[in-house]
Short mmCIF file of C-alpha atoms in Angstrom, two decimals:
data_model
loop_
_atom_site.label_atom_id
_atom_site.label_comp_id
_atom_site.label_asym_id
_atom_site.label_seq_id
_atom_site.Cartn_x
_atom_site.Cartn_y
_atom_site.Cartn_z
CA UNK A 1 62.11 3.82 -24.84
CA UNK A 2 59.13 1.05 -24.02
CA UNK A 3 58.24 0.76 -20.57
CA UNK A 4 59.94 -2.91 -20.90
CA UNK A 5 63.07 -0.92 -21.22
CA UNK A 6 62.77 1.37 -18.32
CA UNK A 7 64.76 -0.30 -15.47
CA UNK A 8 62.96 -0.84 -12.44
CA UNK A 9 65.44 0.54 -9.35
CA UNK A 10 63.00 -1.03 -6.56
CA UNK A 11 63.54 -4.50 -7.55
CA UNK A 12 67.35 -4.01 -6.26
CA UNK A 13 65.63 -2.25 -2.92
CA UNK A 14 66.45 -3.74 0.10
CA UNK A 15 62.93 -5.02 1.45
CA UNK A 16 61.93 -3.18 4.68
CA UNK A 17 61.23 -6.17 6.43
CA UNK A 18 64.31 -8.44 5.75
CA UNK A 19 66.78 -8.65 8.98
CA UNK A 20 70.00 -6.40 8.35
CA UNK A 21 72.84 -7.57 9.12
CA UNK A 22 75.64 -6.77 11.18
CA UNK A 23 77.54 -5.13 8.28
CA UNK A 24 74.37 -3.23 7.12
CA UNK A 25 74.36 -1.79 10.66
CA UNK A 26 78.47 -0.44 10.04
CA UNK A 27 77.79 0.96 6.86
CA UNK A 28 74.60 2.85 8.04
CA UNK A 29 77.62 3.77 11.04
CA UNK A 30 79.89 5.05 8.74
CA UNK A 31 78.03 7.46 6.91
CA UNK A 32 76.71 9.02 10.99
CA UNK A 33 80.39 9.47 11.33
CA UNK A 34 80.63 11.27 8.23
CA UNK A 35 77.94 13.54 8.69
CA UNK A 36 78.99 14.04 12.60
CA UNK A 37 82.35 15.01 11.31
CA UNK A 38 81.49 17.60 8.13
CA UNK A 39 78.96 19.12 10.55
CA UNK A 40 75.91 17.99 9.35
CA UNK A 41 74.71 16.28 12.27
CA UNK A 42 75.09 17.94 16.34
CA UNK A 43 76.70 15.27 18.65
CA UNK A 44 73.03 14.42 20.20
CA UNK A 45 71.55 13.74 16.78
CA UNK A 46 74.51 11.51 16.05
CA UNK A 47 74.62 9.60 19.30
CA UNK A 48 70.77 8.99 19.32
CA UNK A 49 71.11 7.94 15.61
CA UNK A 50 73.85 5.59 15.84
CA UNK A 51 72.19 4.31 18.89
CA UNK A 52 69.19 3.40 16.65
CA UNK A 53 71.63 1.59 13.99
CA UNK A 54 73.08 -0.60 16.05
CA UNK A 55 69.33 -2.07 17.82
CA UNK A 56 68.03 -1.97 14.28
CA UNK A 57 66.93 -5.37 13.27
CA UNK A 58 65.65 -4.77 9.83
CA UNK A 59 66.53 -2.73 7.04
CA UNK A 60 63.46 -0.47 7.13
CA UNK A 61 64.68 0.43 10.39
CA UNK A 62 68.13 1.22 9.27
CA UNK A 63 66.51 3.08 6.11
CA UNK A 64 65.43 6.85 7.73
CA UNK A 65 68.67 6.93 9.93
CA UNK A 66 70.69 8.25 7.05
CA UNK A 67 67.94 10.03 4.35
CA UNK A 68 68.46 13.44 4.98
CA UNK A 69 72.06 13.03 4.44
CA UNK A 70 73.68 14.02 0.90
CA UNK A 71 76.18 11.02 0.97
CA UNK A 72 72.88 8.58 2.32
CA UNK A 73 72.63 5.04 0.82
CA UNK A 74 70.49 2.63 1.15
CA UNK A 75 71.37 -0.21 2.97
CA UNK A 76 73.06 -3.09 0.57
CA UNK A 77 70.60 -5.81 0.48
CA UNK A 78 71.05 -8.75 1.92
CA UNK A 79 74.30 -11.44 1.54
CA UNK A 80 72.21 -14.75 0.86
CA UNK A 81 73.74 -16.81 3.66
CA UNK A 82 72.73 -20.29 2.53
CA UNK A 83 73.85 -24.17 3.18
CA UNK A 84 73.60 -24.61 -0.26
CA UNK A 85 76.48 -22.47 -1.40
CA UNK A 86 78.99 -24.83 -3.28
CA UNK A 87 81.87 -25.71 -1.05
CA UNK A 88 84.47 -23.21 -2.34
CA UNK A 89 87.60 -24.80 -1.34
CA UNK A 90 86.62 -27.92 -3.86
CA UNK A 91 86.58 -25.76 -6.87
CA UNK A 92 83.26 -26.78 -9.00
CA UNK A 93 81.46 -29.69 -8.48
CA UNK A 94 82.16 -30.78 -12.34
CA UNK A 95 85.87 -30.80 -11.04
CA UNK A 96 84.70 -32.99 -7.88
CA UNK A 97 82.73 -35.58 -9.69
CA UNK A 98 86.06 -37.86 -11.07
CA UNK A 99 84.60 -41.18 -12.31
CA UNK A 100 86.83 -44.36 -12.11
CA UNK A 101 86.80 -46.24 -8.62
CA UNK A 102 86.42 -45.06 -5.23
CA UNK A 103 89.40 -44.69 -2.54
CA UNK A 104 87.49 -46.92 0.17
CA UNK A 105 84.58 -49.52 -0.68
CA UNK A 106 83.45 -49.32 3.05
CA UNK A 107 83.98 -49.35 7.38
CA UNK A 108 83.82 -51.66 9.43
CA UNK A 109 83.29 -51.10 13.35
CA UNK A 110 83.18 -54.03 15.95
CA UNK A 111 83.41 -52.94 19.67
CA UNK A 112 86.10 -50.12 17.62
CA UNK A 113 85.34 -46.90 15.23
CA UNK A 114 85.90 -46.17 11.34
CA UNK A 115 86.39 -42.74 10.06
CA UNK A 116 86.41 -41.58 6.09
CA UNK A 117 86.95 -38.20 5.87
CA UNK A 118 89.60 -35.34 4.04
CA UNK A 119 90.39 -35.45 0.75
CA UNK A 120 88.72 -38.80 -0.75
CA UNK A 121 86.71 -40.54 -3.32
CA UNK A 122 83.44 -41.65 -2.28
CA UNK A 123 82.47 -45.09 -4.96
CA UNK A 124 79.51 -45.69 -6.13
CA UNK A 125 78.53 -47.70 -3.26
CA UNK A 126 80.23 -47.32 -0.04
CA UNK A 127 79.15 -50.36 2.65
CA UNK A 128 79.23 -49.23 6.26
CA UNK A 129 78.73 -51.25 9.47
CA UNK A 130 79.22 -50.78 12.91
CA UNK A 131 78.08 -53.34 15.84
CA UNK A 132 78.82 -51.60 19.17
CA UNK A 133 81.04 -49.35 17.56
CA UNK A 134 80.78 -46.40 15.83
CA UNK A 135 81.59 -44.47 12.41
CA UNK A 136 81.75 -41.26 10.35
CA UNK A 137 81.74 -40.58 6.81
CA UNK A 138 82.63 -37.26 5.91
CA UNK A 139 81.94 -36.21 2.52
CA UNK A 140 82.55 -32.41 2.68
CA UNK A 141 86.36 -32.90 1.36
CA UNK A 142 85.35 -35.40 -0.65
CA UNK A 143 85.65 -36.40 -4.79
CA UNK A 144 82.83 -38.53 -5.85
CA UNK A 145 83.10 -41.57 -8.58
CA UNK A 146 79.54 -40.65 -10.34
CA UNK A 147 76.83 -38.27 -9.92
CA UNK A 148 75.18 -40.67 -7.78
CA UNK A 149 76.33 -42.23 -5.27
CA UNK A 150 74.88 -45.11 -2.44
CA UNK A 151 76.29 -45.10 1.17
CA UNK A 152 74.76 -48.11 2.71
CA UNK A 153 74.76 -48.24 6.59
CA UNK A 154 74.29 -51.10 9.13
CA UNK A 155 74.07 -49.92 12.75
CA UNK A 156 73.45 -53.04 15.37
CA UNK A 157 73.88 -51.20 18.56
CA UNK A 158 76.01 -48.40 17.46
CA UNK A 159 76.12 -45.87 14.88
CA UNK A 160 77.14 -43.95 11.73
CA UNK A 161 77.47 -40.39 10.72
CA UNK A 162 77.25 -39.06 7.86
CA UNK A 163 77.95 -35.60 6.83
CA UNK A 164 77.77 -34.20 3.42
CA UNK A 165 78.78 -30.66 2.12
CA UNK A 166 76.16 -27.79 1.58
CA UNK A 167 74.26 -28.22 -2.32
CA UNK A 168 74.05 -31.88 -2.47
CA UNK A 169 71.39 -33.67 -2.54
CA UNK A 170 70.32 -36.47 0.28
CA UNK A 171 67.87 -39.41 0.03
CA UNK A 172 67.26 -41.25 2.72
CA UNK A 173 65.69 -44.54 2.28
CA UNK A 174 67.59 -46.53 5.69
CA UNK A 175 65.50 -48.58 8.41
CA UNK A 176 65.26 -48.61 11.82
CA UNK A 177 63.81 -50.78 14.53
CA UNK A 178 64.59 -49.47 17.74
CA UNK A 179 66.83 -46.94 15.48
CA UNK A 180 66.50 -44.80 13.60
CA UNK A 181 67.96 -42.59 10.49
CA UNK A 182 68.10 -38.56 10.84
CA UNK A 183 67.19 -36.80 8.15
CA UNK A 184 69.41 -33.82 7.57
CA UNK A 185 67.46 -30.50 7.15
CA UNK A 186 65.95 -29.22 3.96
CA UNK A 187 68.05 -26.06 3.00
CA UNK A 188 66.69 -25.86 -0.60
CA UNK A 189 67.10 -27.24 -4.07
CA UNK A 190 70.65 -28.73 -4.38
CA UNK A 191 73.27 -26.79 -6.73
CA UNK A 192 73.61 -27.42 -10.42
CA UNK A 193 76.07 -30.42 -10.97
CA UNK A 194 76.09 -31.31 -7.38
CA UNK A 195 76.14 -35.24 -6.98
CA UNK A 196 73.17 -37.26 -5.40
CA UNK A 197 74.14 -39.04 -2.33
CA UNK A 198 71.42 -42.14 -1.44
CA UNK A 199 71.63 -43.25 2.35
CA UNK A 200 69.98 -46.27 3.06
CA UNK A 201 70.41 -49.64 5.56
CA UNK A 202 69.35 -50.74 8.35
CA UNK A 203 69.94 -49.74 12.56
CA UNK A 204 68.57 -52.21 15.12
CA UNK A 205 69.34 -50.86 18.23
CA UNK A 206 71.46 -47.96 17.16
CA UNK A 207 71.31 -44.72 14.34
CA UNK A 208 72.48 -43.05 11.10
CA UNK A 209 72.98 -39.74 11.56
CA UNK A 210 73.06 -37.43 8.78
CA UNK A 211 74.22 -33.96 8.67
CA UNK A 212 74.95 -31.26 6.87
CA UNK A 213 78.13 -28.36 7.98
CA UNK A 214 80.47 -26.82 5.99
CA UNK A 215 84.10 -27.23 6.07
CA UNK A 216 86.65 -26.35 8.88
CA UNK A 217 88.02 -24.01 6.67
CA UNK A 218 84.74 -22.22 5.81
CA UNK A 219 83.50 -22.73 9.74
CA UNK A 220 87.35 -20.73 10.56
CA UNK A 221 86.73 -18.16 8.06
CA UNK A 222 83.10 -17.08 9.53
CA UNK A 223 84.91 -17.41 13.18
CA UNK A 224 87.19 -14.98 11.79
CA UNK A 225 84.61 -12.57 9.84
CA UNK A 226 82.52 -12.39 12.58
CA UNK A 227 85.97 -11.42 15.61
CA UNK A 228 86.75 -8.68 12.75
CA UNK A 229 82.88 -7.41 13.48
CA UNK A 230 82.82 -7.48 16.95
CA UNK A 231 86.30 -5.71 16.93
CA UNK A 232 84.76 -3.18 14.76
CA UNK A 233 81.99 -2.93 16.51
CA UNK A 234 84.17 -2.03 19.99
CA UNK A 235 86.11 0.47 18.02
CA UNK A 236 82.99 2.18 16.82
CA UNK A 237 81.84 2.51 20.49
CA UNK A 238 85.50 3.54 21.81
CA UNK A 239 85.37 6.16 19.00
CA UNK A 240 82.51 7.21 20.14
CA UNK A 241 82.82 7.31 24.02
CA UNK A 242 85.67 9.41 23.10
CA UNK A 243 83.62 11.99 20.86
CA UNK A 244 81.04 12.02 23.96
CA UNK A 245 84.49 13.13 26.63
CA UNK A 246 85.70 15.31 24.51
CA UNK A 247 82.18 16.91 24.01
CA UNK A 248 81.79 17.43 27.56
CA UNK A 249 85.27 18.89 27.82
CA UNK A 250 84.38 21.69 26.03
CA UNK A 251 81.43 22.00 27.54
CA UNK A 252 83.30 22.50 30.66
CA UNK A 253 85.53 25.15 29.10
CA UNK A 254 83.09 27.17 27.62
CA UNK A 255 81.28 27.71 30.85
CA UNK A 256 84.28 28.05 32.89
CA UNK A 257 85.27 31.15 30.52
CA UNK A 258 81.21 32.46 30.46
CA UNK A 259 80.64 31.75 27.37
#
Protein backbone atom coordinates (compact mmCIF):
# COMPACT_ATOMS: atom_id res chain seq x y z
CA UNK A 1 0.00 0.00 0.00
CA UNK A 2 1.54 3.73 -0.97
CA UNK A 3 1.41 6.16 1.65
CA UNK A 4 -1.32 7.95 -0.75
CA UNK A 5 -3.39 4.99 0.17
CA UNK A 6 -3.02 4.99 3.87
CA UNK A 7 -6.10 6.89 5.21
CA UNK A 8 -5.39 9.66 7.35
CA UNK A 9 -7.90 9.25 10.68
CA UNK A 10 -6.91 12.91 12.00
CA UNK A 11 -8.37 14.70 9.18
CA UNK A 12 -11.96 13.41 10.54
CA UNK A 13 -10.59 14.64 14.26
CA UNK A 14 -12.59 16.98 15.86
CA UNK A 15 -10.17 20.13 16.17
CA UNK A 16 -9.40 20.93 19.86
CA UNK A 17 -10.23 24.35 19.52
CA UNK A 18 -13.65 24.34 17.67
CA UNK A 19 -16.74 25.17 20.18
CA UNK A 20 -18.72 21.82 21.02
CA UNK A 21 -21.89 21.88 20.98
CA UNK A 22 -24.64 21.21 23.15
CA UNK A 23 -25.09 17.66 21.76
CA UNK A 24 -21.28 16.99 21.91
CA UNK A 25 -21.62 17.82 25.62
CA UNK A 26 -24.73 14.77 25.94
CA UNK A 27 -22.86 12.33 24.17
CA UNK A 28 -19.59 12.93 26.21
CA UNK A 29 -22.74 12.57 29.21
CA UNK A 30 -23.79 9.45 28.11
CA UNK A 31 -20.83 7.50 28.02
CA UNK A 32 -20.08 9.09 32.22
CA UNK A 33 -23.33 7.38 32.80
CA UNK A 34 -22.18 4.31 31.34
CA UNK A 35 -19.06 4.03 33.02
CA UNK A 36 -20.78 5.30 36.49
CA UNK A 37 -23.18 2.47 36.04
CA UNK A 38 -20.73 -0.75 34.97
CA UNK A 39 -18.49 0.50 37.80
CA UNK A 40 -15.84 1.98 36.14
CA UNK A 41 -16.05 5.30 37.50
CA UNK A 42 -16.79 6.08 41.77
CA UNK A 43 -19.74 8.59 42.10
CA UNK A 44 -17.09 11.59 42.82
CA UNK A 45 -15.15 10.89 39.64
CA UNK A 46 -18.44 10.89 37.77
CA UNK A 47 -19.99 13.98 39.29
CA UNK A 48 -16.72 16.06 38.92
CA UNK A 49 -16.49 14.71 35.31
CA UNK A 50 -19.84 15.39 34.13
CA UNK A 51 -19.52 18.66 35.84
CA UNK A 52 -16.59 19.40 33.47
CA UNK A 53 -18.78 18.28 30.28
CA UNK A 54 -21.35 20.37 30.68
CA UNK A 55 -18.89 23.98 31.23
CA UNK A 56 -16.83 22.57 28.41
CA UNK A 57 -16.77 24.99 25.58
CA UNK A 58 -14.58 23.26 23.14
CA UNK A 59 -13.99 19.90 22.07
CA UNK A 60 -10.44 19.60 23.44
CA UNK A 61 -12.02 20.15 26.62
CA UNK A 62 -14.60 17.52 26.20
CA UNK A 63 -11.72 15.16 24.72
CA UNK A 64 -9.83 13.72 28.23
CA UNK A 65 -13.26 13.46 30.09
CA UNK A 66 -13.94 10.10 28.53
CA UNK A 67 -10.17 8.53 27.36
CA UNK A 68 -9.61 6.14 29.87
CA UNK A 69 -12.88 4.64 29.22
CA UNK A 70 -13.15 1.33 26.94
CA UNK A 71 -16.47 2.51 25.27
CA UNK A 72 -14.66 6.42 24.91
CA UNK A 73 -15.30 8.32 21.62
CA UNK A 74 -14.29 11.17 20.46
CA UNK A 75 -16.51 13.84 20.28
CA UNK A 76 -18.46 13.96 16.67
CA UNK A 77 -17.16 16.95 14.98
CA UNK A 78 -18.94 19.68 14.43
CA UNK A 79 -22.73 20.07 12.58
CA UNK A 80 -21.82 23.01 10.07
CA UNK A 81 -24.59 25.37 11.15
CA UNK A 82 -24.62 27.75 8.19
CA UNK A 83 -27.14 30.46 6.47
CA UNK A 84 -26.24 29.06 3.42
CA UNK A 85 -27.83 25.66 3.77
CA UNK A 86 -30.47 25.33 0.88
CA UNK A 87 -33.92 25.94 2.20
CA UNK A 88 -35.09 22.32 2.64
CA UNK A 89 -38.72 22.69 2.54
CA UNK A 90 -38.31 24.05 -1.34
CA UNK A 91 -36.80 20.88 -2.52
CA UNK A 92 -33.63 21.90 -4.87
CA UNK A 93 -33.13 25.07 -6.16
CA UNK A 94 -33.21 23.52 -9.93
CA UNK A 95 -36.90 22.66 -8.85
CA UNK A 96 -37.36 26.44 -7.58
CA UNK A 97 -36.04 28.21 -10.57
CA UNK A 98 -39.52 27.74 -13.00
CA UNK A 99 -39.05 30.13 -15.96
CA UNK A 100 -42.22 31.62 -17.64
CA UNK A 101 -43.69 34.86 -15.91
CA UNK A 102 -43.76 35.97 -12.47
CA UNK A 103 -46.98 35.87 -10.05
CA UNK A 104 -46.68 39.76 -9.18
CA UNK A 105 -44.75 42.43 -11.40
CA UNK A 106 -44.55 44.76 -8.27
CA UNK A 107 -46.09 46.86 -4.77
CA UNK A 108 -47.24 49.71 -4.46
CA UNK A 109 -47.52 51.62 -0.95
CA UNK A 110 -49.06 55.19 -0.57
CA UNK A 111 -49.80 56.28 3.10
CA UNK A 112 -50.76 51.99 3.10
CA UNK A 113 -48.37 48.66 3.04
CA UNK A 114 -47.68 45.82 0.31
CA UNK A 115 -46.62 42.43 1.29
CA UNK A 116 -45.28 39.45 -1.25
CA UNK A 117 -44.54 36.63 0.54
CA UNK A 118 -45.50 32.44 0.76
CA UNK A 119 -45.46 30.43 -1.97
CA UNK A 120 -44.75 32.79 -5.16
CA UNK A 121 -42.92 33.55 -8.28
CA UNK A 122 -40.60 36.31 -8.11
CA UNK A 123 -40.26 37.81 -12.30
CA UNK A 124 -37.51 38.88 -13.63
CA UNK A 125 -38.01 42.29 -12.48
CA UNK A 126 -40.20 43.01 -9.63
CA UNK A 127 -40.92 47.13 -9.24
CA UNK A 128 -41.48 48.19 -5.65
CA UNK A 129 -42.51 51.59 -4.23
CA UNK A 130 -43.61 52.87 -1.16
CA UNK A 131 -44.18 56.79 -0.29
CA UNK A 132 -45.05 56.98 3.44
CA UNK A 133 -45.89 53.52 3.47
CA UNK A 134 -44.22 50.55 3.79
CA UNK A 135 -43.45 46.98 2.14
CA UNK A 136 -41.98 43.46 2.35
CA UNK A 137 -40.88 41.08 -0.13
CA UNK A 138 -40.31 37.79 1.10
CA UNK A 139 -38.49 35.50 -1.05
CA UNK A 140 -37.77 32.54 1.31
CA UNK A 141 -41.07 30.59 -0.02
CA UNK A 142 -40.54 31.78 -3.12
CA UNK A 143 -40.16 30.19 -7.06
CA UNK A 144 -38.09 32.37 -9.19
CA UNK A 145 -38.74 33.03 -13.17
CA UNK A 146 -34.76 32.93 -14.09
CA UNK A 147 -31.58 32.56 -12.39
CA UNK A 148 -31.43 36.15 -12.07
CA UNK A 149 -33.63 38.14 -10.93
CA UNK A 150 -34.00 42.38 -10.33
CA UNK A 151 -36.15 43.70 -7.39
CA UNK A 152 -36.19 47.37 -7.91
CA UNK A 153 -37.17 49.53 -4.84
CA UNK A 154 -38.34 53.18 -4.46
CA UNK A 155 -38.61 54.33 -0.83
CA UNK A 156 -39.77 58.28 -0.53
CA UNK A 157 -40.29 58.45 3.13
CA UNK A 158 -40.98 54.90 3.90
CA UNK A 159 -39.58 51.63 3.28
CA UNK A 160 -39.07 48.12 1.86
CA UNK A 161 -37.89 44.83 3.13
CA UNK A 162 -36.53 42.43 1.58
CA UNK A 163 -35.71 39.04 2.78
CA UNK A 164 -34.24 36.28 0.83
CA UNK A 165 -33.61 32.56 1.85
CA UNK A 166 -30.11 31.29 3.07
CA UNK A 167 -27.60 30.32 -0.37
CA UNK A 168 -28.64 33.02 -2.63
CA UNK A 169 -26.83 35.42 -3.75
CA UNK A 170 -27.53 39.43 -3.11
CA UNK A 171 -26.27 42.49 -5.05
CA UNK A 172 -27.00 45.52 -3.95
CA UNK A 173 -26.62 48.36 -6.25
CA UNK A 174 -29.86 50.83 -4.62
CA UNK A 175 -29.33 54.67 -3.64
CA UNK A 176 -29.95 56.61 -0.89
CA UNK A 177 -30.05 60.26 0.03
CA UNK A 178 -31.08 60.68 3.40
CA UNK A 179 -31.68 56.67 3.07
CA UNK A 180 -30.18 54.24 2.80
CA UNK A 181 -29.99 50.35 1.58
CA UNK A 182 -28.79 47.52 4.22
CA UNK A 183 -26.71 45.19 3.06
CA UNK A 184 -27.54 41.75 4.34
CA UNK A 185 -24.52 39.92 5.94
CA UNK A 186 -21.93 37.92 4.08
CA UNK A 187 -22.50 34.21 5.16
CA UNK A 188 -20.33 32.72 2.35
CA UNK A 189 -20.34 31.71 -1.27
CA UNK A 190 -24.01 31.14 -2.36
CA UNK A 191 -25.13 27.35 -3.11
CA UNK A 192 -24.77 25.70 -6.47
CA UNK A 193 -27.90 26.57 -8.65
CA UNK A 194 -29.11 29.12 -6.26
CA UNK A 195 -30.61 32.20 -8.23
CA UNK A 196 -29.01 35.78 -8.15
CA UNK A 197 -31.25 38.30 -6.69
CA UNK A 198 -30.07 42.20 -7.81
CA UNK A 199 -31.57 44.94 -5.38
CA UNK A 200 -31.30 48.24 -6.58
CA UNK A 201 -33.46 51.85 -6.52
CA UNK A 202 -33.55 54.59 -4.92
CA UNK A 203 -34.77 55.85 -0.91
CA UNK A 204 -35.00 59.61 -0.29
CA UNK A 205 -35.97 59.94 3.03
CA UNK A 206 -36.63 56.35 3.88
CA UNK A 207 -34.69 52.55 3.48
CA UNK A 208 -34.38 49.10 1.84
CA UNK A 209 -33.80 46.70 4.15
CA UNK A 210 -32.39 43.49 3.24
CA UNK A 211 -32.21 40.40 5.19
CA UNK A 212 -31.50 37.16 5.32
CA UNK A 213 -33.64 34.28 7.95
CA UNK A 214 -34.74 31.09 7.25
CA UNK A 215 -38.19 29.90 7.10
CA UNK A 216 -40.87 29.67 9.92
CA UNK A 217 -40.76 26.20 9.50
CA UNK A 218 -36.97 25.82 9.82
CA UNK A 219 -36.97 28.82 12.71
CA UNK A 220 -39.96 26.16 14.57
CA UNK A 221 -37.89 23.20 14.04
CA UNK A 222 -34.59 24.73 15.83
CA UNK A 223 -37.22 26.15 18.62
CA UNK A 224 -38.11 22.66 18.93
CA UNK A 225 -34.46 20.95 18.73
CA UNK A 226 -33.17 23.17 21.05
CA UNK A 227 -36.69 22.60 24.10
CA UNK A 228 -35.75 18.74 23.39
CA UNK A 229 -31.98 19.84 24.70
CA UNK A 230 -32.79 21.76 27.46
CA UNK A 231 -35.32 18.98 28.52
CA UNK A 232 -32.53 16.62 28.22
CA UNK A 233 -30.35 18.54 29.77
CA UNK A 234 -32.85 18.82 33.13
CA UNK A 235 -33.26 15.11 33.01
CA UNK A 236 -29.55 14.54 33.01
CA UNK A 237 -29.28 16.74 36.17
CA UNK A 238 -32.56 15.14 37.87
CA UNK A 239 -30.85 11.78 37.12
CA UNK A 240 -28.17 12.83 38.64
CA UNK A 241 -29.35 14.69 41.85
CA UNK A 242 -30.98 11.46 42.35
CA UNK A 243 -27.68 9.24 42.03
CA UNK A 244 -26.09 11.96 44.54
CA UNK A 245 -29.47 11.11 47.39
CA UNK A 246 -29.29 7.86 46.95
CA UNK A 247 -25.43 7.92 47.45
CA UNK A 248 -25.76 9.59 50.63
CA UNK A 249 -28.46 7.19 51.72
CA UNK A 250 -26.25 4.56 51.90
CA UNK A 251 -23.83 6.39 53.28
CA UNK A 252 -26.11 6.90 56.12
CA UNK A 253 -26.83 3.17 56.43
CA UNK A 254 -23.55 1.94 56.38
CA UNK A 255 -22.51 4.03 59.31
CA UNK A 256 -25.60 3.60 61.18
CA UNK A 257 -24.85 -0.35 61.08
CA UNK A 258 -20.70 0.37 61.76
CA UNK A 259 -19.68 -0.51 58.84
Amino acid sequence: MTDDAVPDHRASAPVPDLRASDADRERVAEVLRDGLAEGRLDMVEFEERLEAAYKARTYGELAPLTRDLPTAVAPAGPTPVSFTKAPAQSGSWASRIVGGEGSSAGGVAILSGFERKGRWTVPRRFNGFAFMGGGEIDLREANFADHEVVINCVAVMGGVQVIVPPGVEVVVRGVGIMGGFEHPRDDGPPEPGAPRVVIGGFAFWGGVGVSRKVTRAEQQRLKEQRRQERLERREARQELYRARREERQEERERRRHGE
